XYZ file of C-alpha atoms in Angstrom:
403
model
C 17.722 -15.647 -12.148
C 17.650 -12.227 -13.830
C 18.996 -9.491 -11.575
C 17.387 -6.138 -10.849
C 18.614 -2.690 -9.804
C 18.952 -3.795 -6.150
C 20.662 -7.114 -6.913
C 23.553 -6.391 -4.530
C 21.305 -5.569 -1.558
C 20.946 -8.357 1.031
C 17.925 -8.002 3.298
C 16.625 -9.944 6.294
C 12.911 -9.406 7.001
C 11.523 -10.467 10.366
C 8.153 -9.636 11.862
C 4.547 -10.200 10.923
C 1.867 -8.257 9.139
C 1.382 -6.295 5.945
C 3.623 -3.256 6.529
C 6.958 -5.035 6.884
C 5.988 -7.577 4.208
C 5.164 -4.772 1.755
C 8.514 -3.118 2.369
C 10.324 -6.400 1.763
C 8.287 -7.132 -1.372
C 9.084 -3.767 -2.928
C 12.809 -4.323 -2.402
C 12.662 -7.972 -3.507
C 10.757 -7.251 -6.720
C 13.511 -4.733 -7.553
C 16.115 -7.460 -7.219
C 17.190 -7.391 -3.560
C 17.877 -10.779 -1.961
C 15.208 -10.694 0.763
C 15.126 -13.574 3.248
C 11.806 -13.601 5.081
C 12.117 -15.034 8.601
C 8.894 -16.518 9.979
C 8.151 -18.260 13.274
C 7.936 -22.057 12.886
C 4.138 -21.820 12.782
C 4.252 -19.254 9.973
C 3.375 -15.590 9.562
C -0.180 -14.763 10.686
C -0.960 -13.600 7.151
C -0.817 -17.244 6.090
C -3.945 -17.832 8.167
C -5.963 -14.859 6.922
C -6.794 -15.909 3.392
C -8.800 -15.696 1.254
C -7.950 -19.182 0.036
C -8.635 -20.850 -3.337
C -11.848 -22.825 -3.086
C -12.236 -21.485 0.459
C -9.963 -24.294 1.696
C -7.478 -22.999 4.309
C -3.864 -23.680 3.347
C -0.936 -21.715 4.828
C 0.885 -21.900 1.505
C -2.033 -20.549 -0.533
C -3.275 -17.551 1.420
C -3.928 -14.679 -0.992
C -2.943 -12.140 1.669
C 0.445 -13.803 2.131
C 1.076 -14.548 -1.545
C 0.386 -10.967 -2.599
C 2.841 -9.381 -0.145
C 5.754 -11.803 -0.321
C 6.713 -12.302 -3.947
C 10.367 -12.587 -4.976
C 11.516 -13.505 -1.445
C 13.187 -16.543 0.006
C 11.619 -17.887 3.176
C 12.950 -19.565 6.312
C 11.566 -20.352 9.754
C 13.179 -19.387 13.056
C 12.069 -18.970 16.662
C 14.068 -16.013 17.979
C 12.575 -16.455 21.459
C 15.022 -19.354 21.841
C 18.735 -18.709 22.460
C 19.763 -20.778 19.426
C 17.272 -18.858 17.304
C 18.749 -15.540 18.409
C 22.256 -16.756 17.616
C 21.157 -17.699 14.104
C 19.471 -14.326 13.627
C 22.722 -12.597 14.551
C 24.581 -14.694 12.001
C 22.063 -13.761 9.342
C 22.364 -10.068 10.181
C 26.172 -10.182 10.070
C 25.909 -11.064 6.367
C 23.110 -8.611 5.570
C 22.936 -5.014 4.430
C 19.522 -4.370 5.919
C 17.171 -5.720 8.587
C 13.430 -5.033 8.366
C 11.407 -5.627 11.529
C 7.968 -4.865 12.960
C 8.126 -5.939 16.609
C 6.888 -3.652 19.404
C 9.556 -1.120 20.471
C 12.019 -2.675 22.894
C 11.204 -6.306 22.078
C 14.363 -7.005 20.090
C 16.434 -5.023 22.594
C 15.169 -7.341 25.307
C 16.444 -10.304 23.303
C 19.846 -8.727 22.762
C 18.990 -8.216 19.081
C 18.168 -4.515 18.980
C 19.913 -2.034 16.728
C 22.640 -1.138 19.216
C 23.627 -4.768 19.720
C 23.374 -5.748 16.046
C 25.261 -2.683 14.820
C 28.262 -3.793 16.923
C 28.241 -7.019 14.919
C 27.649 -5.223 11.617
C 28.463 -1.460 11.697
C 27.131 -1.060 8.141
C 23.703 -2.428 9.053
C 20.616 -0.483 8.012
C 17.722 -1.437 10.275
C 14.159 -0.303 9.531
C 11.621 -0.644 12.354
C 7.984 -0.311 11.240
C 5.390 0.105 13.995
C 2.028 1.855 14.386
C 3.302 4.763 16.527
C 7.090 4.670 16.246
C 10.002 3.939 18.578
C 9.556 7.056 20.741
C 6.631 8.960 22.157
C 3.779 8.429 24.590
C 2.064 5.839 22.361
C 5.147 3.911 21.294
C 4.102 0.664 22.992
C 0.465 0.798 21.922
C -0.722 -1.893 19.563
C -2.879 -0.879 16.623
C -4.491 -2.188 13.484
C -4.832 -0.402 10.168
C -8.185 1.077 11.195
C -6.694 2.564 14.386
C -3.795 4.215 12.575
C -6.067 5.885 10.032
C -8.302 7.205 12.810
C -5.333 8.552 14.779
C -3.934 10.320 11.698
C -7.270 12.162 11.049
C -7.840 10.257 7.812
C -11.047 8.562 8.978
C -12.618 11.860 10.022
C -12.748 13.000 6.395
C -14.257 9.848 4.866
C -17.937 9.074 4.462
C -21.182 11.007 4.496
C -21.497 14.024 6.827
C -24.630 12.711 8.567
C -23.145 9.267 9.188
C -20.247 7.839 11.170
C -16.766 8.168 9.620
C -15.429 5.441 7.348
C -11.985 3.927 6.962
C -9.934 2.978 3.918
C -9.996 -0.621 2.627
C -7.302 -3.227 2.111
C -4.613 -2.374 4.679
C -3.823 1.015 3.159
C -2.115 2.299 6.333
C 0.151 -0.756 6.426
C 0.967 -0.659 2.731
C 1.742 3.054 2.725
C 4.039 2.582 5.732
C 5.770 -0.245 3.875
C 6.289 2.026 0.868
C 7.758 4.760 3.075
C 10.031 2.228 4.742
C 11.309 0.953 1.385
C 12.090 4.489 0.210
C 13.862 5.272 3.486
C 15.984 2.128 3.122
C 17.130 3.271 -0.311
C 17.968 6.730 1.063
C 19.942 5.133 3.902
C 21.757 2.918 1.391
C 22.810 5.989 -0.606
C 24.088 7.636 2.579
C 25.946 4.489 3.601
C 27.808 4.401 0.300
C 29.279 7.794 1.187
C 29.851 7.332 4.919
C 30.246 3.557 5.258
C 27.989 3.634 8.323
C 24.574 2.091 8.851
C 21.577 3.676 10.554
C 18.351 2.883 12.399
C 15.176 3.966 10.569
C 12.081 4.597 12.684
C 8.898 4.336 10.558
C 5.642 5.154 12.359
C 2.523 4.340 10.359
C 0.617 7.241 11.914
C 3.399 9.650 10.882
C 3.191 8.421 7.293
C -0.503 9.197 7.104
C -0.406 12.455 9.062
C 2.291 13.660 6.647
C 0.441 12.388 3.584
C -2.770 14.111 4.666
C -1.071 17.471 5.376
C -2.003 18.926 2.005
C -5.566 17.583 2.137
C -6.811 18.015 5.670
C -4.126 19.518 7.885
C -3.035 22.457 5.745
C -6.513 24.038 5.401
C -6.814 23.908 9.185
C -3.396 25.468 9.768
C -3.928 28.156 7.128
C -7.626 28.913 7.504
C -8.790 27.227 10.699
C -11.144 25.166 8.515
C -11.812 21.544 9.433
C -12.310 19.382 6.374
C -15.607 17.541 6.876
C -16.900 14.351 5.349
C -18.784 15.021 2.147
C -19.655 11.562 0.839
C -19.579 11.168 -2.931
C -18.784 14.842 -3.606
C -15.974 17.262 -2.768
C -16.867 20.410 -0.841
C -15.300 23.853 -1.211
C -14.382 23.120 -4.828
C -15.425 25.223 -7.830
C -18.313 23.950 -9.948
C -18.907 20.179 -9.978
C -16.654 17.575 -8.346
C -18.572 14.364 -7.623
C -19.065 10.674 -8.354
C -22.588 10.173 -9.650
C -24.747 7.252 -10.833
C -25.371 6.670 -14.517
C -27.111 4.029 -16.636
C -24.654 1.192 -15.959
C -22.731 2.256 -12.871
C -20.969 5.425 -11.781
C -18.885 8.208 -13.306
C -16.718 10.861 -11.721
C -17.160 14.408 -13.042
C -14.743 17.179 -12.107
C -15.041 20.629 -13.701
C -12.897 23.073 -11.702
C -12.669 25.577 -14.564
C -15.628 27.639 -15.757
C -14.778 26.639 -19.333
C -15.008 22.937 -18.435
C -18.291 23.405 -16.583
C -19.711 25.210 -19.615
C -18.477 22.462 -21.954
C -20.301 19.843 -19.893
C -23.581 21.778 -19.853
C -23.494 22.554 -23.574
C -22.692 18.912 -24.389
C -25.794 17.682 -22.549
C -28.093 20.511 -23.634
C -28.329 22.284 -20.268
C -26.884 25.691 -21.139
C -29.709 27.194 -19.076
C -27.834 26.251 -15.897
C -25.131 28.758 -16.834
C -27.672 31.554 -16.250
C -29.097 30.150 -13.014
C -28.360 32.711 -10.231
C -27.816 29.906 -7.691
C -24.780 28.772 -9.625
C -23.261 32.176 -10.292
C -20.518 31.700 -7.690
C -18.462 28.518 -8.384
C -17.930 27.558 -4.731
C -21.658 27.888 -3.986
C -22.315 25.047 -6.406
C -20.550 22.552 -4.156
C -21.024 24.173 -0.750
C -24.681 25.297 -1.017
C -26.395 23.872 -4.102
C -24.695 20.529 -4.719
C -27.898 18.496 -4.453
C -29.711 20.817 -6.880
C -26.862 20.546 -9.382
C -26.841 16.758 -9.187
C -30.655 16.512 -9.547
C -30.432 18.666 -12.671
C -27.867 16.327 -14.235
C -29.499 13.070 -13.114
C -31.921 12.502 -16.050
C -29.158 12.829 -18.614
C -26.697 10.692 -16.615
C -29.209 7.883 -16.105
C -29.871 7.770 -19.838
C -26.207 7.201 -20.744
C -23.590 4.557 -19.987
C -20.162 5.181 -18.497
C -18.496 4.698 -21.871
C -20.898 7.075 -23.630
C -20.272 9.747 -21.004
C -16.524 9.231 -21.148
C -16.399 9.522 -24.944
C -18.538 12.649 -24.860
C -16.251 14.142 -22.215
C -13.253 13.544 -24.466
C -14.961 15.260 -27.365
C -16.264 18.209 -25.340
C -13.080 18.413 -23.252
C -14.351 18.265 -19.688
C -12.800 15.917 -17.078
C -14.669 12.661 -16.508
C -13.823 9.055 -15.721
C -15.808 5.807 -15.523
C -15.739 4.077 -12.130
C -14.436 0.558 -12.731
C -14.851 -2.552 -10.620
C -11.773 -4.632 -9.785
C -12.754 -7.165 -12.421
C -13.026 -4.444 -15.046
C -9.610 -3.004 -14.171
C -8.085 -6.380 -15.046
C -9.443 -5.943 -18.572
C -8.324 -2.345 -19.142
C -6.375 -2.471 -22.401
C -4.017 0.343 -21.416
C -2.717 -1.583 -18.401
C -2.419 -4.780 -20.411
C -0.483 -2.977 -23.142
C 1.967 -1.658 -20.535
C 2.520 -5.162 -19.224
C 1.230 -4.097 -15.833
C -0.111 -7.504 -14.836
C 2.280 -10.365 -14.101
C 1.358 -14.055 -14.197
C 3.371 -15.985 -11.611
C 3.215 -19.779 -11.106
C 1.660 -20.644 -7.756
C 2.159 -23.637 -5.529
C -0.349 -26.343 -6.454
C -2.465 -24.166 -8.728
C -2.534 -22.247 -11.959
C -0.581 -19.022 -12.292
C -1.743 -16.106 -10.172
C -2.075 -12.566 -11.509
C -0.212 -9.821 -9.650
C -0.231 -6.051 -10.166
C 2.990 -4.384 -11.242
C 4.797 -1.187 -10.231
C 3.766 2.371 -11.157
C 7.137 2.952 -12.822
C 9.349 1.419 -15.493
C 13.151 1.164 -15.451
C 14.434 0.605 -18.991
C 17.852 -0.893 -18.182
C 17.054 -2.811 -14.977
C 13.344 -3.649 -15.104
C 11.151 -4.515 -12.159
C 9.812 -8.043 -12.180
C 8.432 -10.671 -9.815
C 11.300 -13.146 -9.697
C 9.605 -15.982 -7.824
C 6.293 -16.672 -6.098
C 5.966 -16.181 -2.355
C 7.890 -18.886 -0.465
C 6.245 -21.938 1.049
C 6.670 -22.140 4.806
C 10.332 -22.913 5.476
C 11.006 -23.489 1.775
C 14.582 -22.206 1.867
C 15.685 -23.495 5.279
C 18.287 -25.846 3.872
C 19.512 -23.341 1.292
C 20.090 -20.620 3.894
C 21.167 -22.600 6.971
C 23.264 -25.294 5.301
C 24.503 -23.839 2.032
C 25.008 -20.258 3.230
C 25.533 -20.340 7.004
C 27.452 -23.607 6.870
C 25.385 -25.763 9.237
C 25.513 -29.517 8.745
C 22.534 -31.629 7.735
C 22.567 -33.130 11.231
C 22.397 -29.683 12.807
C 19.481 -28.766 10.538
C 17.576 -31.856 11.682
C 18.323 -30.998 15.314
C 16.992 -27.467 14.834
C 13.715 -28.902 13.567
C 13.492 -31.443 16.387
C 13.969 -28.741 19.028
C 11.456 -26.352 17.460
C 14.036 -23.712 16.544
C 12.981 -23.747 12.881
């Protein structure tokens, strides 16, 4: 199998959910040998779906398949003494352990960082939890929606007269997984100099509070201004910054410069708006007169398609973008030309399409090296061929519910 830039990195991933799986996927798609450890009944993502034909199948869950490419997969019950012994043996051979259990759980099993680092002093261990390993909320459970609310993200989403909204598609979990993957690479660079491992504490709420600092937190710290929900438009921005309906969908228009705002109005034959006293001050257009501005543009927008508006924007040189559906993004020629989409054979079905990375490495390219593992697919390969167990011992592990 073709190697990648992280081909020498050996990773054990244990824990359930999207955050730790995303971290492992990012490393695996870059070439790391990631062994995903699931309980004998499988990761809970296997039961979420959606499923092809709406027929539940733990090996065909879209949620699981999308977050576990390029990994090998084994089963193991670490609540059992034999399971914990096998986990320790796996960690002794690994460079990195990814986990997402509540703080203190692995310590209680004798498999926390302090215990494992005695077995493997070079071990990098990344713990990904909603609120981190320390602090008043460390033991609180949370879902994606809770993390976004706690990080003040939810407060800024939606219409001002309605309840706040949250982000779709496990964004808090995925962003935490990305941060964890980056921190693992930083720790690996440090280990190459010092020879010592480290324990990485990734709190999902910290990731989002940090990410939002420039958007919501900084205006409050600098100006005492709380960023409010503004629906389809941005407030406190010069001129027009909004997503508006058009003939066949929606377009986003953003004209922060007076020159761009003038180019838009001249292109659609509304130069008169440049002389309107309501719009003399750029910030007033979004903070006081946004609805009037949008009503003035509505007849022209509703008479033109997204593509017509986009082409006109290119010619007149004002920022605009069509709002695509997911199905339309799959057909965008630019992404196809970059080889962004990857077709990967799936278990019992035609190839599945996966998105690629937002970067390209010329010498050691990113690629999905194998589809997500079937439940326990690599048990024999890992336990017998690598750890040295006998076939009889493997059968006994199954019979006793260890794997």
